[in-house]
XYZ file of C-alpha atoms in Angstrom:
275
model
C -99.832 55.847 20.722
C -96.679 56.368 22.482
C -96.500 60.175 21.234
C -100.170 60.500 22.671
C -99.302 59.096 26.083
C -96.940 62.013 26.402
C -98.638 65.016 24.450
C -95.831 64.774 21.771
C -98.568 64.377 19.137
C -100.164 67.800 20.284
C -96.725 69.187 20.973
C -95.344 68.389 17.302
C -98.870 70.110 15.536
C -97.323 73.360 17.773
C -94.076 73.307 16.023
C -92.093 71.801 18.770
C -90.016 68.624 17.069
C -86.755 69.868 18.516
C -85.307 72.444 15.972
C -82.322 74.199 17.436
C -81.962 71.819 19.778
C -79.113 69.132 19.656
C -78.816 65.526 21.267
C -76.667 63.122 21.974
C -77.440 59.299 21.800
C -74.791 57.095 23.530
C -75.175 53.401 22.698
C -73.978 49.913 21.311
C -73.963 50.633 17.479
C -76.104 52.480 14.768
C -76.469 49.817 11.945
C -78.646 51.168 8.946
C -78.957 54.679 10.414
C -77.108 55.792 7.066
C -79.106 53.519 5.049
C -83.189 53.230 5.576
C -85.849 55.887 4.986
C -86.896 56.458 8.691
C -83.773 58.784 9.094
C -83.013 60.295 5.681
C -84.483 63.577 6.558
C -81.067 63.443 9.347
C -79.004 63.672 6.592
C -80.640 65.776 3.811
C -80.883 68.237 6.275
C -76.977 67.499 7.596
C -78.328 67.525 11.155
C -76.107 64.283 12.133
C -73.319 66.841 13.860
C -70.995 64.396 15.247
C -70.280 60.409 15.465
C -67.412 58.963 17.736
C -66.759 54.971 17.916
C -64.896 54.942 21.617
C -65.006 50.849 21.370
C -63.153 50.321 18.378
C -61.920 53.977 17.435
C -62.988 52.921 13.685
C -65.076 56.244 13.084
C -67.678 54.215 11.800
C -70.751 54.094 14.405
C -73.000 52.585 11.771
C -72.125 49.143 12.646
C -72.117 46.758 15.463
C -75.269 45.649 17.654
C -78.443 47.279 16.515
C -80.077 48.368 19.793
C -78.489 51.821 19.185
C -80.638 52.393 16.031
C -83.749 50.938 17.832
C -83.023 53.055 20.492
C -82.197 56.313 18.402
C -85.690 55.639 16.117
C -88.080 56.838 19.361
C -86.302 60.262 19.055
C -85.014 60.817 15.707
C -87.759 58.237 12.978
C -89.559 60.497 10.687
C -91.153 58.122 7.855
C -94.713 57.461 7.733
C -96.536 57.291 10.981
C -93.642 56.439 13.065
C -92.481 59.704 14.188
C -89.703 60.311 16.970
C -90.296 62.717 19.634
C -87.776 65.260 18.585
C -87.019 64.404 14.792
C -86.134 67.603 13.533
C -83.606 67.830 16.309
C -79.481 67.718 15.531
C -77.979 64.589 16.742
C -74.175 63.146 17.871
C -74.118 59.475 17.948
C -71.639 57.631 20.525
C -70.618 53.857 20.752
C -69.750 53.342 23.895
C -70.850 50.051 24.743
C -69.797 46.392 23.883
C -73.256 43.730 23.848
C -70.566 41.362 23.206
C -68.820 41.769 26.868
C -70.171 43.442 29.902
C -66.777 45.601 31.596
C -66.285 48.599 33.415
C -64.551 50.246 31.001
C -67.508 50.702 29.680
C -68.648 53.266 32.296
C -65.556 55.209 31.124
C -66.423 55.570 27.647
C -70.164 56.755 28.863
C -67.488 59.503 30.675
C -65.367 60.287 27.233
C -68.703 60.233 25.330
C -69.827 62.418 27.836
C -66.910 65.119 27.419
C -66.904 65.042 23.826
C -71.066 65.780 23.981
C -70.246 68.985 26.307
C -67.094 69.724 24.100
C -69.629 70.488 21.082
C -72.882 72.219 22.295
C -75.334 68.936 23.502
C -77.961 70.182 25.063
C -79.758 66.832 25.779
C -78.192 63.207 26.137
C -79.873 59.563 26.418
C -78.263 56.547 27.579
C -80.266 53.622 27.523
C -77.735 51.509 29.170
C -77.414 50.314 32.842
C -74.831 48.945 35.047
C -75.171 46.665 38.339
C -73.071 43.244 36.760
C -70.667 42.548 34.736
C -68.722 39.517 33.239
C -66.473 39.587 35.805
C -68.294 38.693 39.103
C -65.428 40.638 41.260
C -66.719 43.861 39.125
C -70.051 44.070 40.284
C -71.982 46.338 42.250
C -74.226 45.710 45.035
C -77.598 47.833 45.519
C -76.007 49.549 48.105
C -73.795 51.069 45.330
C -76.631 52.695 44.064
C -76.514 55.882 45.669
C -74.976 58.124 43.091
C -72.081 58.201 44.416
C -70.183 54.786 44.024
C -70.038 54.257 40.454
C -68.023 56.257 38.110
C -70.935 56.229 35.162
C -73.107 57.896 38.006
C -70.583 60.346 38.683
C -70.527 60.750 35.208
C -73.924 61.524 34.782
C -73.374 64.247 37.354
C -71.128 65.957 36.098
C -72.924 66.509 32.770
C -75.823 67.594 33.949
C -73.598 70.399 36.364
C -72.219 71.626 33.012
C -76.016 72.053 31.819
C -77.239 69.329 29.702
C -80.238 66.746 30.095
C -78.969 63.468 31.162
C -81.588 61.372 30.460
C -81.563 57.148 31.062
C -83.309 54.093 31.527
C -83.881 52.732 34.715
C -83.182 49.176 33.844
C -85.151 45.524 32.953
C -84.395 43.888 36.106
C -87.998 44.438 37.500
C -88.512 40.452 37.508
C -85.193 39.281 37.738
C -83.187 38.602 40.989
C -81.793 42.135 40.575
C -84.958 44.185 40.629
C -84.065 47.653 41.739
C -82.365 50.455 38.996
C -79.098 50.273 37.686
C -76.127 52.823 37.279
C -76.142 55.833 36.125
C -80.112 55.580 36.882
C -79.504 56.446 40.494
C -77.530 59.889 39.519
C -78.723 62.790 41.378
C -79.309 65.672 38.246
C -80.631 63.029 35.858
C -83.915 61.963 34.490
C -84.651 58.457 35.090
C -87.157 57.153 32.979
C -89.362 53.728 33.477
C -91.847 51.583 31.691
C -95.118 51.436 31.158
C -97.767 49.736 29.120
C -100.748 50.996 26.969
C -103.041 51.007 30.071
C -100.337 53.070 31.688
C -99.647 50.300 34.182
C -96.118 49.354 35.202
C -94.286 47.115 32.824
C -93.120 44.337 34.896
C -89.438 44.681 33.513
C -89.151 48.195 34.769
C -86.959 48.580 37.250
C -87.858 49.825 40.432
C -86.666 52.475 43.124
C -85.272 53.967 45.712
C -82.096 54.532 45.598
C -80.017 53.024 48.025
C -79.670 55.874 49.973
C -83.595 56.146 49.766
C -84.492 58.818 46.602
C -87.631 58.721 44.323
C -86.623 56.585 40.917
C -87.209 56.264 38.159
C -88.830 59.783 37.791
C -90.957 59.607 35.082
C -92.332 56.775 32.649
C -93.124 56.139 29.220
C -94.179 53.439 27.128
C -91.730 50.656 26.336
C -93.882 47.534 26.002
C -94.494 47.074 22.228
C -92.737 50.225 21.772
C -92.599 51.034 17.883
C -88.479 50.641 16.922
C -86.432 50.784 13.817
C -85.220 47.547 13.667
C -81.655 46.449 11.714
C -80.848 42.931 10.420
C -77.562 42.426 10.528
C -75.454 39.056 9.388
C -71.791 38.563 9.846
C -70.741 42.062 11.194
C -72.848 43.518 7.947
C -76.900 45.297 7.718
C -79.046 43.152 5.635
C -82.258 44.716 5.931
C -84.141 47.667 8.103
C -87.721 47.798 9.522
C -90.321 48.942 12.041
C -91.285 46.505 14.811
C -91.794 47.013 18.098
C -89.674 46.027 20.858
C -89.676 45.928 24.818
C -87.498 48.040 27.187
C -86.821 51.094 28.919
C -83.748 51.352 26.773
C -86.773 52.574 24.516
C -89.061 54.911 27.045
C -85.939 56.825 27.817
C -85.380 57.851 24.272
C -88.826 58.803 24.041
C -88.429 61.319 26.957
C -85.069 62.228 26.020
C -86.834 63.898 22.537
C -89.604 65.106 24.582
C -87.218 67.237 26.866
C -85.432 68.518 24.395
C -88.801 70.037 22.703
C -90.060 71.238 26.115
C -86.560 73.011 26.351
C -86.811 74.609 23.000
C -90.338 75.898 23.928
C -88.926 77.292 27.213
C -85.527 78.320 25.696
C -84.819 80.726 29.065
C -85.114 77.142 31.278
C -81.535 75.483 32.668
C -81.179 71.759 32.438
C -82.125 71.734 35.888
């Protein structure tokens, strides 16, 4: 139903599922990418272009926290009737952040993620990640921060989309909490900001909410991440144990969604910039 919601059903019987086009998927780890049937096609087809670990510099991305491979299955899943939005698509995989510990050196390797993506032809990248806190209390940002300027990941963001690519990212899950409005690099100027919404297309109340601090329209657009259909990888004592399709909550996995559907609409409208 999520495909539906956005015409990517109609859009994939037209022969748009991304060939030609290549994305980038910045994250916290891709546990059982390399292992489970929902991404095989990837790799018969060699269309997994580039991997870089930037938190542990192991080379292996296929490891740590599994939101990455949750996150990636909205775009890339082609097994069954869970189908990506852009699954014939090439793809880079980044780690760039740590679940374990929330710092701003994380915002940094968004940046070298971000360089290394432009360095080898991305056309499209997704970040479902956010940042307003952090472990550190003397870290944090204040909504007022959240004008596209302050933060470095914002600035970031920026700067990819001036040298032409997509930047596409979630808006956030502090919609209920004491936090509420978007996080960083969400309130970027050249990127697309995506939100949640449910089945009925109403506002999930996780979503985080707009303006900017210096008073511009986000998120931009929505998709559907309540019950959102994920890849979903067990993992016990560092190692994967087991793969399969659930459904999870999150704008983490509406931005995904959009990031596969841009990258279709861009390789039906190949004469289009970024912009």
């Amino acid at each position: 139903f999520q495909n539906k919601m956005l015409g990517a059903d109609e859009m994939h019987e037209d022969g748009l599922q991304g060939e030609g086009m290549m994305i980038a998927v910045f994250d916290s780890g891709f546990p059982g990418v390399n292992m489970y049937k929902p991404f095989e096609h990837i790799f018969a087809e060699n269309r997994l272009v580039g991997t870089r670990d930037f938190i542990g510099n192991t080379g292996d991305v296929f490891q740590y926290h599994t939101h990455g491979s949750s996150v990636f299955s909205n775009i890339a899943s082609d097994y069954e009737d869970v189908i990506g939005t852009a699954p014939k698509a090439s793809f880079v995989l980044c780690v760039t952040e740590d679940v374990t510990r929330e710092y701003r050196i994380e915002e940094y390797n968004w940046l070298f993620a971000a360089e290394y993506a432009d360095s080898i032809g991305v056309d499209v990248i997704n970040g479902s990640l956010g940042y307003s806190t952090f472990s550190e209390s003397a870290m944090d940002y204040d909504y007022s921060d959240m004008n596209g300027k302050n933060t470095l990941v914002a600035r970031a963001a920026q700067i990819a989309s001036s040298k032409g690519m997509i930047v596409v990212v979630s808006a956030g899950n502090e919609g209920s909490g004491s936090w509420k409005y978007i996080t960083s690099p969400g309130d970027a100027f050249d990127v697309m900001t995506v939100g949640s919404v449910t089945s009925g297309y109403i506002k999930s109340s996780f979503s985080s909410v707009g303006p900017t601090a210096d008073d511009r329209i986000k998120p931009d657009v929505c998709a559907m991440g309540t019950s959102a259909m994920i890849f979903y990888a067990s993992l016990s004592g560092g190692e994967t144990t087991g793969g399969r399709i659930t459904t999870g909550n999150g704008t983490s996995y509406s931005s995904p969604q959009i990031a596969g559907f841009a990258a279709a609409i861009w390789q039906a409208n190949p004469g289009m910039t970024n912009l």
